[in-house]
Amino acid sequence: MNKPADSISNFDNININSFHPIIEIHVSCKDLIKLDIGSESDPMCVLFTKENGNFIESQRTETIFNDPNPNFVKSFKVYYIFESNQPLRFDVYDVDSEKASLKNHDFIGYAETDVQCLVSNLDQELTFELKNDKKNNKRGQIILISHQTKESNTHLQGTIEVEKLKKMKTFSKNNPFYEISKPSESGRYIPIYRSEIRKKCYSCQFKTFAIPVHHLITSSLDDPIRVTFFDHKNNKTPKIIGKCEMSVRQFMEAIQTKQELLNENKNVGFLKFLKLEVVQIPTFLDYLKSGLQLNMITAIDFTGSNGS
């Protein structure tokens, strides 16, 4: 069961910047080449790390549909091993299938760097031209922003409700979703959480989220965050409805209070946090430390499609 922190002041005493050799990499792309007919590409980024001289797939982002300028929520994490060569390769694909194999997707391009380069440019924006060894045309750019982080079971948990959103389509209702993002030193806002899409509504409540605090907050509850609402469109890039920017502390002190959503300084609706609190979510290791016992069960599938 989730156990809330005792108070906001209790959270203020947590040392978020304590050392841990983990580098978190946020990825976005710009001007990706269009490979689909009738719509923009559906990009996904795949991280490869080198093992025994070969690049091995390590992690993947989510897929962002119909967007040549994706800003991925899923970040990559790598260990920083001092004075070791740690090559990294970032491959961008246009997702064309529900199958996991990369052979089922169109390859857009790749960029190579290493962990040491990222560590030397922490919190800075690094831009690489994507390359495709079989193509000579421009494929787009990949943008990396890295920072040092640590693992923690302290989460910011909340529920958002929205009201009276501006109508974005002429003949149908909005399909709203929102992103919670934080500013980087480069000035770019990095998305940390993306909600589900609610169908055909102007006022609705979204599912409760839980975000690790070290993903969202750099130093204290006074760090600013931005909540941006979008209107989802099939086969098209989502349109921004409006946004609200405050510190985490201000949002926490304004529970159940409506906040204006603005777009070009015009009101386009209201958001309200029904709850926003700091909680401790136990990790699997916490359960083991508390005496959890495990029993192993083995199942074998003997269907004919598996062969002999």
PDB file of C-alpha atoms in Angstrom:
ATOM      1  CA  MET A   1       0.000   0.000   0.000  1.00  0.00           C
ATOM      2  CA  ASN A   2       1.261   3.488  -0.840  1.00  0.00           C
ATOM      3  CA  LYS A   3       2.312   5.440   2.230  1.00  0.00           C
ATOM      4  CA  PRO A   4       2.058   9.250   1.882  1.00  0.00           C
ATOM      5  CA  ALA A   5       4.910  11.374   3.173  1.00  0.00           C
ATOM      6  CA  ASP A   6       4.185  13.050   6.502  1.00  0.00           C
ATOM      7  CA  SER A   7       4.256  16.583   5.127  1.00  0.00           C
ATOM      8  CA  ILE A   8       5.617  18.861   2.440  1.00  0.00           C
ATOM      9  CA  SER A   9       8.390  19.995   4.773  1.00  0.00           C
ATOM     10  CA  ASN A  10       9.402  16.368   5.217  1.00  0.00           C
ATOM     11  CA  PHE A  11       9.956  16.144   1.455  1.00  0.00           C
ATOM     12  CA  ASP A  12      11.946  19.408   1.456  1.00  0.00           C
ATOM     13  CA  ASN A  13      14.667  17.652   3.444  1.00  0.00           C
ATOM     14  CA  ILE A  14      15.251  14.946   0.820  1.00  0.00           C
ATOM     15  CA  ASN A  15      18.604  15.351  -0.918  1.00  0.00           C
ATOM     16  CA  ILE A  16      17.625  14.890  -4.554  1.00  0.00           C
ATOM     17  CA  ASN A  17      21.136  15.653  -5.791  1.00  0.00           C
ATOM     18  CA  SER A  18      22.951  12.921  -3.840  1.00  0.00           C
ATOM     19  CA  PHE A  19      25.496  11.163  -6.032  1.00  0.00           C
ATOM     20  CA  HIS A  20      24.538   8.110  -8.016  1.00  0.00           C
ATOM     21  CA  PRO A  21      26.319   7.069 -11.242  1.00  0.00           C
ATOM     22  CA  ILE A  22      23.166   6.977 -13.390  1.00  0.00           C
ATOM     23  CA  ILE A  23      22.750   9.240 -16.410  1.00  0.00           C
ATOM     24  CA  GLU A  24      19.202   9.871 -17.637  1.00  0.00           C
ATOM     25  CA  ILE A  25      18.853  10.783 -21.323  1.00  0.00           C
ATOM     26  CA  HIS A  26      15.818  12.638 -22.663  1.00  0.00           C
ATOM     27  CA  VAL A  27      15.280  12.312 -26.408  1.00  0.00           C
ATOM     28  CA  SER A  28      13.457  14.418 -28.966  1.00  0.00           C
ATOM     29  CA  CYS A  29      13.679  14.739 -32.753  1.00  0.00           C
ATOM     30  CA  LYS A  30      13.224  17.508 -35.267  1.00  0.00           C
ATOM     31  CA  ASP A  31      12.162  17.551 -38.918  1.00  0.00           C
ATOM     32  CA  LEU A  32      12.052  13.780 -39.351  1.00  0.00           C
ATOM     33  CA  ILE A  33      11.682  12.671 -42.948  1.00  0.00           C
ATOM     34  CA  LYS A  34       8.182  11.616 -43.969  1.00  0.00           C
ATOM     35  CA  LEU A  35       8.086   7.915 -44.849  1.00  0.00           C
ATOM     36  CA  ASP A  36       4.337   7.255 -44.646  1.00  0.00           C
ATOM     37  CA  ILE A  37       1.958   8.068 -47.501  1.00  0.00           C
ATOM     38  CA  GLY A  38      -0.859  10.348 -46.383  1.00  0.00           C
ATOM     39  CA  SER A  39       0.466  11.046 -42.881  1.00  0.00           C
ATOM     40  CA  GLU A  40       3.606  11.898 -40.949  1.00  0.00           C
ATOM     41  CA  SER A  41       5.891   9.179 -39.630  1.00  0.00           C
ATOM     42  CA  ASP A  42       5.204   7.425 -36.313  1.00  0.00           C
ATOM     43  CA  PRO A  43       8.648   7.716 -34.678  1.00  0.00           C
ATOM     44  CA  MET A  44      10.250   5.592 -31.988  1.00  0.00           C
ATOM     45  CA  CYS A  45      13.836   5.778 -30.718  1.00  0.00           C
ATOM     46  CA  VAL A  46      15.918   2.726 -29.804  1.00  0.00           C
ATOM     47  CA  LEU A  47      19.087   2.871 -27.702  1.00  0.00           C
ATOM     48  CA  PHE A  48      21.929   0.461 -28.469  1.00  0.00           C
ATOM     49  CA  THR A  49      24.917  -0.112 -26.176  1.00  0.00           C
ATOM     50  CA  LYS A  50      28.115  -1.916 -27.124  1.00  0.00           C
ATOM     51  CA  GLU A  51      28.870  -5.361 -25.741  1.00  0.00           C
ATOM     52  CA  ASN A  52      31.781  -7.515 -26.948  1.00  0.00           C
ATOM     53  CA  GLY A  53      32.300  -5.181 -29.889  1.00  0.00           C
ATOM     54  CA  ASN A  54      28.666  -5.295 -31.091  1.00  0.00           C
ATOM     55  CA  PHE A  55      25.791  -2.881 -30.612  1.00  0.00           C
ATOM     56  CA  ILE A  56      22.994  -4.573 -28.618  1.00  0.00           C
ATOM     57  CA  GLU A  57      19.505  -3.162 -28.187  1.00  0.00           C
ATOM     58  CA  SER A  58      19.088  -1.800 -24.677  1.00  0.00           C
ATOM     59  CA  GLN A  59      15.917   0.310 -24.392  1.00  0.00           C
ATOM     60  CA  ARG A  60      13.087   1.824 -26.460  1.00  0.00           C
ATOM     61  CA  THR A  61      10.940   4.914 -26.183  1.00  0.00           C
ATOM     62  CA  GLU A  62       7.227   4.922 -26.724  1.00  0.00           C
ATOM     63  CA  THR A  63       5.840   5.502 -30.232  1.00  0.00           C
ATOM     64  CA  ILE A  64       4.526   8.985 -31.000  1.00  0.00           C
ATOM     65  CA  PHE A  65       2.066   8.897 -33.859  1.00  0.00           C
ATOM     66  CA  ASN A  66       2.008  11.344 -36.764  1.00  0.00           C
ATOM     67  CA  ASP A  67       4.663  13.731 -35.489  1.00  0.00           C
ATOM     68  CA  PRO A  68       7.882  14.749 -37.300  1.00  0.00           C
ATOM     69  CA  ASN A  69       9.015  16.584 -34.131  1.00  0.00           C
ATOM     70  CA  PRO A  70       8.471  14.025 -31.350  1.00  0.00           C
ATOM     71  CA  ASN A  71       9.309  14.788 -27.733  1.00  0.00           C
ATOM     72  CA  PHE A  72       9.513  11.394 -26.051  1.00  0.00           C
ATOM     73  CA  VAL A  73       8.372  10.905 -22.455  1.00  0.00           C
ATOM     74  CA  LYS A  74      10.239   7.615 -21.999  1.00  0.00           C
ATOM     75  CA  SER A  75      13.849   8.424 -21.158  1.00  0.00           C
ATOM     76  CA  PHE A  76      16.939   6.212 -21.284  1.00  0.00           C
ATOM     77  CA  LYS A  77      19.144   5.402 -18.300  1.00  0.00           C
ATOM     78  CA  VAL A  78      22.781   4.324 -18.501  1.00  0.00           C
ATOM     79  CA  TYR A  79      25.502   3.822 -15.901  1.00  0.00           C
ATOM     80  CA  TYR A  80      28.513   6.114 -16.034  1.00  0.00           C
ATOM     81  CA  ILE A  81      31.698   4.072 -15.574  1.00  0.00           C
ATOM     82  CA  PHE A  82      34.597   6.465 -15.006  1.00  0.00           C
ATOM     83  CA  GLU A  83      37.480   6.239 -17.520  1.00  0.00           C
ATOM     84  CA  SER A  84      35.707   3.565 -19.593  1.00  0.00           C
ATOM     85  CA  ASN A  85      34.727   3.784 -23.245  1.00  0.00           C
ATOM     86  CA  GLN A  86      30.920   3.523 -23.424  1.00  0.00           C
ATOM     87  CA  PRO A  87      29.670   3.990 -27.021  1.00  0.00           C
ATOM     88  CA  LEU A  88      25.963   4.648 -27.584  1.00  0.00           C
ATOM     89  CA  ARG A  89      23.888   4.473 -30.738  1.00  0.00           C
ATOM     90  CA  PHE A  90      20.414   5.991 -31.118  1.00  0.00           C
ATOM     91  CA  ASP A  91      18.270   4.574 -33.943  1.00  0.00           C
ATOM     92  CA  VAL A  92      15.015   6.251 -34.992  1.00  0.00           C
ATOM     93  CA  TYR A  93      12.324   4.163 -36.668  1.00  0.00           C
ATOM     94  CA  ASP A  94       8.974   4.833 -38.287  1.00  0.00           C
ATOM     95  CA  VAL A  95       6.715   2.280 -36.581  1.00  0.00           C
ATOM     96  CA  ASP A  96       4.653   0.358 -39.131  1.00  0.00           C
ATOM     97  CA  SER A  97       3.579  -2.718 -37.216  1.00  0.00           C
ATOM     98  CA  GLU A  98       2.476  -3.958 -33.809  1.00  0.00           C
ATOM     99  CA  LYS A  99       5.250  -6.571 -34.001  1.00  0.00           C
ATOM    100  CA  ALA A 100       8.271  -5.917 -31.800  1.00  0.00           C
ATOM    101  CA  SER A 101      10.988  -6.884 -34.287  1.00  0.00           C
ATOM    102  CA  LEU A 102      12.748  -3.861 -35.760  1.00  0.00           C
ATOM    103  CA  LYS A 103      12.649  -5.594 -39.156  1.00  0.00           C
ATOM    104  CA  ASN A 104       8.945  -4.706 -39.301  1.00  0.00           C
ATOM    105  CA  HIS A 105       9.595  -0.955 -39.065  1.00  0.00           C
ATOM    106  CA  ASP A 106      11.103   1.589 -41.464  1.00  0.00           C
ATOM    107  CA  PHE A 107      14.564   2.775 -40.452  1.00  0.00           C
ATOM    108  CA  ILE A 108      14.847   6.574 -40.490  1.00  0.00           C
ATOM    109  CA  GLY A 109      18.407   7.121 -39.267  1.00  0.00           C
ATOM    110  CA  TYR A 110      20.916   6.868 -36.448  1.00  0.00           C
ATOM    111  CA  ALA A 111      23.364   8.936 -34.425  1.00  0.00           C
ATOM    112  CA  GLU A 112      26.363   7.771 -32.403  1.00  0.00           C
ATOM    113  CA  THR A 113      27.986   9.272 -29.317  1.00  0.00           C
ATOM    114  CA  ASP A 114      29.193   7.970 -25.943  1.00  0.00           C
ATOM    115  CA  VAL A 115      28.365   8.313 -22.262  1.00  0.00           C
ATOM    116  CA  GLN A 116      31.481  10.393 -21.647  1.00  0.00           C
ATOM    117  CA  CYS A 117      30.300  13.018 -24.165  1.00  0.00           C
ATOM    118  CA  LEU A 118      26.922  13.209 -22.453  1.00  0.00           C
ATOM    119  CA  VAL A 119      28.516  13.528 -19.015  1.00  0.00           C
ATOM    120  CA  SER A 120      30.736  16.348 -20.303  1.00  0.00           C
ATOM    121  CA  ASN A 121      27.598  18.193 -21.433  1.00  0.00           C
ATOM    122  CA  LEU A 122      25.120  17.484 -18.626  1.00  0.00           C
ATOM    123  CA  ASP A 123      21.921  19.554 -18.830  1.00  0.00           C
ATOM    124  CA  GLN A 124      22.966  20.860 -22.239  1.00  0.00           C
ATOM    125  CA  GLU A 125      21.176  20.298 -25.524  1.00  0.00           C
ATOM    126  CA  LEU A 126      23.170  18.141 -27.952  1.00  0.00           C
ATOM    127  CA  THR A 127      21.914  17.962 -31.545  1.00  0.00           C
ATOM    128  CA  PHE A 128      23.004  15.289 -34.036  1.00  0.00           C
ATOM    129  CA  GLU A 129      22.114  14.886 -37.698  1.00  0.00           C
ATOM    130  CA  LEU A 130      20.554  11.487 -38.295  1.00  0.00           C
ATOM    131  CA  LYS A 131      22.446   9.312 -40.773  1.00  0.00           C
ATOM    132  CA  ASN A 132      21.361   6.435 -42.957  1.00  0.00           C
ATOM    133  CA  ASP A 133      24.246   4.646 -44.658  1.00  0.00           C
ATOM    134  CA  LYS A 134      21.987   3.630 -47.570  1.00  0.00           C
ATOM    135  CA  LYS A 135      20.506   7.110 -48.134  1.00  0.00           C
ATOM    136  CA  ASN A 136      22.133  10.459 -48.823  1.00  0.00           C
ATOM    137  CA  ASN A 137      19.158  12.734 -48.155  1.00  0.00           C
ATOM    138  CA  LYS A 138      18.422  14.578 -44.923  1.00  0.00           C
ATOM    139  CA  ARG A 139      16.740  12.346 -42.360  1.00  0.00           C
ATOM    140  CA  GLY A 140      16.151  14.847 -39.550  1.00  0.00           C
ATOM    141  CA  GLN A 141      17.846  15.549 -36.238  1.00  0.00           C
ATOM    142  CA  ILE A 142      17.955  13.918 -32.816  1.00  0.00           C
ATOM    143  CA  ILE A 143      18.295  16.069 -29.693  1.00  0.00           C
ATOM    144  CA  LEU A 144      19.676  14.676 -26.419  1.00  0.00           C
ATOM    145  CA  ILE A 145      19.512  16.296 -22.984  1.00  0.00           C
ATOM    146  CA  SER A 146      21.175  14.350 -20.170  1.00  0.00           C
ATOM    147  CA  HIS A 147      21.428  14.783 -16.425  1.00  0.00           C
ATOM    148  CA  GLN A 148      22.610  12.834 -13.428  1.00  0.00           C
ATOM    149  CA  THR A 149      19.859  11.111 -11.508  1.00  0.00           C
ATOM    150  CA  LYS A 150      19.258   8.402  -8.925  1.00  0.00           C
ATOM    151  CA  GLU A 151      16.659   5.785  -8.173  1.00  0.00           C
ATOM    152  CA  SER A 152      14.028   6.591  -5.568  1.00  0.00           C
ATOM    153  CA  ASN A 153      10.669   5.256  -4.436  1.00  0.00           C
ATOM    154  CA  THR A 154       9.422   8.756  -3.604  1.00  0.00           C
ATOM    155  CA  HIS A 155       6.703   9.765  -6.058  1.00  0.00           C
ATOM    156  CA  LEU A 156       4.526  12.762  -6.769  1.00  0.00           C
ATOM    157  CA  GLN A 157       1.011  11.391  -7.133  1.00  0.00           C
ATOM    158  CA  GLY A 158      -1.957  13.375  -8.387  1.00  0.00           C
ATOM    159  CA  THR A 159      -5.256  13.502 -10.234  1.00  0.00           C
ATOM    160  CA  ILE A 160      -6.208  16.240 -12.708  1.00  0.00           C
ATOM    161  CA  GLU A 161      -9.634  17.418 -13.797  1.00  0.00           C
ATOM    162  CA  VAL A 162     -10.216  19.789 -16.706  1.00  0.00           C
ATOM    163  CA  GLU A 163     -13.216  21.984 -17.477  1.00  0.00           C
ATOM    164  CA  LYS A 164     -14.557  24.055 -20.371  1.00  0.00           C
ATOM    165  CA  LEU A 165     -11.798  23.365 -22.866  1.00  0.00           C
ATOM    166  CA  LYS A 166     -11.889  25.420 -26.030  1.00  0.00           C
ATOM    167  CA  LYS A 167     -13.478  23.600 -28.963  1.00  0.00           C
ATOM    168  CA  MET A 168     -10.703  22.640 -31.386  1.00  0.00           C
ATOM    169  CA  LYS A 169     -12.657  20.956 -34.200  1.00  0.00           C
ATOM    170  CA  THR A 170     -15.580  22.191 -36.244  1.00  0.00           C
ATOM    171  CA  PHE A 171     -17.553  18.972 -36.558  1.00  0.00           C
ATOM    172  CA  SER A 172     -16.468  16.898 -33.546  1.00  0.00           C
ATOM    173  CA  LYS A 173     -15.574  17.216 -29.880  1.00  0.00           C
ATOM    174  CA  ASN A 174     -12.073  17.390 -28.434  1.00  0.00           C
ATOM    175  CA  ASN A 175     -10.004  14.310 -27.606  1.00  0.00           C
ATOM    176  CA  PRO A 176      -7.866  15.831 -24.844  1.00  0.00           C
ATOM    177  CA  PHE A 177      -4.716  14.572 -23.168  1.00  0.00           C
ATOM    178  CA  TYR A 178      -2.041  16.375 -21.188  1.00  0.00           C
ATOM    179  CA  GLU A 179       1.705  16.392 -20.612  1.00  0.00           C
ATOM    180  CA  ILE A 180       3.581  17.369 -17.462  1.00  0.00           C
ATOM    181  CA  SER A 181       7.016  18.773 -18.293  1.00  0.00           C
ATOM    182  CA  LYS A 182       9.954  20.492 -16.644  1.00  0.00           C
ATOM    183  CA  PRO A 183      12.339  23.146 -17.993  1.00  0.00           C
ATOM    184  CA  SER A 184      15.939  22.335 -18.852  1.00  0.00           C
ATOM    185  CA  GLU A 185      18.898  24.679 -18.747  1.00  0.00           C
ATOM    186  CA  SER A 186      18.738  24.925 -22.529  1.00  0.00           C
ATOM    187  CA  GLY A 187      15.224  26.379 -22.271  1.00  0.00           C
ATOM    188  CA  ARG A 188      13.521  23.335 -23.776  1.00  0.00           C
ATOM    189  CA  TYR A 189      10.657  21.819 -21.797  1.00  0.00           C
ATOM    190  CA  ILE A 190      11.149  18.084 -21.273  1.00  0.00           C
ATOM    191  CA  PRO A 191       7.966  15.971 -21.029  1.00  0.00           C
ATOM    192  CA  ILE A 192       8.023  13.698 -17.980  1.00  0.00           C
ATOM    193  CA  TYR A 193       4.486  12.308 -18.096  1.00  0.00           C
ATOM    194  CA  ARG A 194       1.822  11.941 -20.792  1.00  0.00           C
ATOM    195  CA  SER A 195      -1.757  11.073 -19.844  1.00  0.00           C
ATOM    196  CA  GLU A 196      -4.247   8.847 -21.564  1.00  0.00           C
ATOM    197  CA  ILE A 197      -6.530  10.318 -24.271  1.00  0.00           C
ATOM    198  CA  ARG A 198     -10.111  11.083 -23.241  1.00  0.00           C
ATOM    199  CA  LYS A 199     -12.570  10.795 -26.113  1.00  0.00           C
ATOM    200  CA  LYS A 200     -15.042  13.489 -27.151  1.00  0.00           C
ATOM    201  CA  CYS A 201     -15.211  15.834 -24.177  1.00  0.00           C
ATOM    202  CA  TYR A 202     -14.563  19.383 -23.009  1.00  0.00           C
ATOM    203  CA  SER A 203     -14.676  18.593 -19.276  1.00  0.00           C
ATOM    204  CA  CYS A 204     -13.347  15.350 -17.778  1.00  0.00           C
ATOM    205  CA  GLN A 205     -11.206  13.705 -15.112  1.00  0.00           C
ATOM    206  CA  PHE A 206      -8.001  11.822 -15.918  1.00  0.00           C
ATOM    207  CA  LYS A 207      -6.439   8.766 -14.319  1.00  0.00           C
ATOM    208  CA  THR A 208      -4.207   9.237 -11.280  1.00  0.00           C
ATOM    209  CA  PHE A 209      -0.513   9.581 -12.137  1.00  0.00           C
ATOM    210  CA  ALA A 210       2.601   8.761 -10.079  1.00  0.00           C
ATOM    211  CA  ILE A 211       5.891  10.362 -11.159  1.00  0.00           C
ATOM    212  CA  PRO A 212       9.243   9.687  -9.434  1.00  0.00           C
ATOM    213  CA  VAL A 213      10.208  13.003  -7.879  1.00  0.00           C
ATOM    214  CA  HIS A 214      13.760  12.870  -9.188  1.00  0.00           C
ATOM    215  CA  HIS A 215      12.361  12.804 -12.740  1.00  0.00           C
ATOM    216  CA  LEU A 216      10.369  15.996 -12.224  1.00  0.00           C
ATOM    217  CA  ILE A 217      12.103  18.039  -9.535  1.00  0.00           C
ATOM    218  CA  THR A 218      15.716  19.197  -9.636  1.00  0.00           C
ATOM    219  CA  SER A 219      16.174  20.878  -6.264  1.00  0.00           C
ATOM    220  CA  SER A 220      12.946  21.668  -4.373  1.00  0.00           C
ATOM    221  CA  LEU A 221       9.169  21.983  -4.510  1.00  0.00           C
ATOM    222  CA  ASP A 222       9.650  25.518  -5.810  1.00  0.00           C
ATOM    223  CA  ASP A 223      10.866  24.179  -9.173  1.00  0.00           C
ATOM    224  CA  PRO A 224       8.443  25.144 -11.965  1.00  0.00           C
ATOM    225  CA  ILE A 225       6.502  22.583 -13.958  1.00  0.00           C
ATOM    226  CA  ARG A 226       4.191  22.994 -16.937  1.00  0.00           C
ATOM    227  CA  VAL A 227       0.907  21.192 -17.615  1.00  0.00           C
ATOM    228  CA  THR A 228      -0.017  21.368 -21.317  1.00  0.00           C
ATOM    229  CA  PHE A 229      -3.278  20.103 -22.828  1.00  0.00           C
ATOM    230  CA  PHE A 230      -3.464  18.810 -26.394  1.00  0.00           C
ATOM    231  CA  ASP A 231      -6.243  17.738 -28.727  1.00  0.00           C
ATOM    232  CA  HIS A 232      -5.483  14.341 -30.260  1.00  0.00           C
ATOM    233  CA  LYS A 233      -6.165  13.908 -33.997  1.00  0.00           C
ATOM    234  CA  ASN A 234      -5.982  10.713 -35.981  1.00  0.00           C
ATOM    235  CA  ASN A 235      -3.207  10.811 -38.608  1.00  0.00           C
ATOM    236  CA  LYS A 236      -2.269  14.365 -37.637  1.00  0.00           C
ATOM    237  CA  THR A 237       0.027  16.096 -35.150  1.00  0.00           C
ATOM    238  CA  PRO A 238      -1.856  16.953 -31.918  1.00  0.00           C
ATOM    239  CA  LYS A 239      -2.785  20.604 -31.460  1.00  0.00           C
ATOM    240  CA  ILE A 240      -2.010  22.518 -28.272  1.00  0.00           C
ATOM    241  CA  ILE A 241      -5.144  23.648 -26.461  1.00  0.00           C
ATOM    242  CA  GLY A 242      -3.496  25.530 -23.615  1.00  0.00           C
ATOM    243  CA  LYS A 243      -1.042  25.348 -20.732  1.00  0.00           C
ATOM    244  CA  CYS A 244      -0.577  26.321 -17.097  1.00  0.00           C
ATOM    245  CA  GLU A 245       2.796  26.857 -15.417  1.00  0.00           C
ATOM    246  CA  MET A 246       3.404  27.027 -11.657  1.00  0.00           C
ATOM    247  CA  SER A 247       5.784  25.559  -9.096  1.00  0.00           C
ATOM    248  CA  VAL A 248       5.061  22.152  -7.623  1.00  0.00           C
ATOM    249  CA  ARG A 249       4.483  23.805  -4.246  1.00  0.00           C
ATOM    250  CA  GLN A 250       1.939  26.245  -5.708  1.00  0.00           C
ATOM    251  CA  PHE A 251       0.010  23.424  -7.328  1.00  0.00           C
ATOM    252  CA  MET A 252       0.050  21.484  -4.041  1.00  0.00           C
ATOM    253  CA  GLU A 253      -1.228  24.494  -2.104  1.00  0.00           C
ATOM    254  CA  ALA A 254      -4.020  25.061  -4.644  1.00  0.00           C
ATOM    255  CA  ILE A 255      -5.705  21.644  -4.452  1.00  0.00           C
ATOM    256  CA  GLN A 256      -9.342  21.792  -5.622  1.00  0.00           C
ATOM    257  CA  THR A 257      -8.758  25.313  -7.004  1.00  0.00           C
ATOM    258  CA  LYS A 258      -9.304  26.083 -10.682  1.00  0.00           C
ATOM    259  CA  GLN A 259      -6.290  27.323 -12.634  1.00  0.00           C
ATOM    260  CA  GLU A 260      -6.550  29.010 -16.015  1.00  0.00           C
ATOM    261  CA  LEU A 261      -5.271  27.287 -19.132  1.00  0.00           C
ATOM    262  CA  LEU A 262      -3.813  29.878 -21.476  1.00  0.00           C
ATOM    263  CA  ASN A 263      -2.927  29.962 -25.152  1.00  0.00           C
ATOM    264  CA  GLU A 264      -1.400  33.227 -26.393  1.00  0.00           C
ATOM    265  CA  ASN A 265      -2.646  34.864 -23.158  1.00  0.00           C
ATOM    266  CA  LYS A 266      -6.252  33.842 -23.879  1.00  0.00           C
ATOM    267  CA  ASN A 267      -8.297  31.622 -21.592  1.00  0.00           C
ATOM    268  CA  VAL A 268      -8.995  28.233 -23.185  1.00  0.00           C
ATOM    269  CA  GLY A 269     -10.278  26.335 -20.143  1.00  0.00           C
ATOM    270  CA  PHE A 270      -9.475  25.403 -16.554  1.00  0.00           C
ATOM    271  CA  LEU A 271      -7.543  22.653 -14.813  1.00  0.00           C
ATOM    272  CA  LYS A 272      -7.826  21.546 -11.212  1.00  0.00           C
ATOM    273  CA  PHE A 273      -5.738  19.126  -9.171  1.00  0.00           C
ATOM    274  CA  LEU A 274      -8.165  16.960  -7.229  1.00  0.00           C
ATOM    275  CA  LYS A 275      -5.166  15.669  -5.286  1.00  0.00           C
ATOM    276  CA  LEU A 276      -1.400  16.133  -5.391  1.00  0.00           C
ATOM    277  CA  GLU A 277       0.811  14.587  -2.742  1.00  0.00           C
ATOM    278  CA  VAL A 278       4.177  13.003  -2.085  1.00  0.00           C
ATOM    279  CA  VAL A 279       3.980   9.247  -1.468  1.00  0.00           C
ATOM    280  CA  GLN A 280       6.375   6.373  -0.945  1.00  0.00           C
ATOM    281  CA  ILE A 281       5.771   3.514  -3.409  1.00  0.00           C
ATOM    282  CA  PRO A 282       7.619   0.382  -2.260  1.00  0.00           C
ATOM    283  CA  THR A 283      10.014  -1.220  -4.737  1.00  0.00           C
ATOM    284  CA  PHE A 284      10.350  -4.964  -5.294  1.00  0.00           C
ATOM    285  CA  LEU A 285      13.516  -4.835  -3.174  1.00  0.00           C
ATOM    286  CA  ASP A 286      11.536  -3.255  -0.328  1.00  0.00           C
ATOM    287  CA  TYR A 287       9.126  -6.190  -0.410  1.00  0.00           C
ATOM    288  CA  LEU A 288      12.026  -8.659  -0.306  1.00  0.00           C
ATOM    289  CA  LYS A 289      13.606  -6.822   2.641  1.00  0.00           C
ATOM    290  CA  SER A 290      10.300  -7.002   4.509  1.00  0.00           C
ATOM    291  CA  GLY A 291      10.295 -10.813   4.287  1.00  0.00           C
ATOM    292  CA  LEU A 292       8.294 -11.528   1.130  1.00  0.00           C
ATOM    293  CA  GLN A 293       8.536 -15.203   0.157  1.00  0.00           C
ATOM    294  CA  LEU A 294       8.431 -16.337  -3.480  1.00  0.00           C
ATOM    295  CA  ASN A 295       7.334 -19.653  -4.958  1.00  0.00           C
ATOM    296  CA  MET A 296       8.288 -20.521  -8.530  1.00  0.00           C
ATOM    297  CA  ILE A 297       5.761 -22.023 -10.940  1.00  0.00           C
ATOM    298  CA  THR A 298       6.887 -23.285 -14.368  1.00  0.00           C
ATOM    299  CA  ALA A 299       4.480 -23.481 -17.308  1.00  0.00           C
ATOM    300  CA  ILE A 300       5.232 -25.092 -20.689  1.00  0.00           C
ATOM    301  CA  ASP A 301       3.275 -24.356 -23.877  1.00  0.00           C
ATOM    302  CA  PHE A 302       3.085 -27.503 -26.055  1.00  0.00           C
ATOM    303  CA  THR A 303       1.062 -26.023 -28.940  1.00  0.00           C
ATOM    304  CA  GLY A 304       2.013 -27.175 -32.429  1.00  0.00           C
ATOM    305  CA  SER A 305       2.996 -23.702 -33.622  1.00  0.00           C
ATOM    306  CA  ASN A 306       6.109 -23.894 -31.435  1.00  0.00           C
ATOM    307  CA  GLY A 307       7.544 -26.720 -33.509  1.00  0.00           C
ATOM    308  CA  SER A 308       9.045 -29.948 -32.186  1.00  0.00           C
TER     309      SER A 308
END
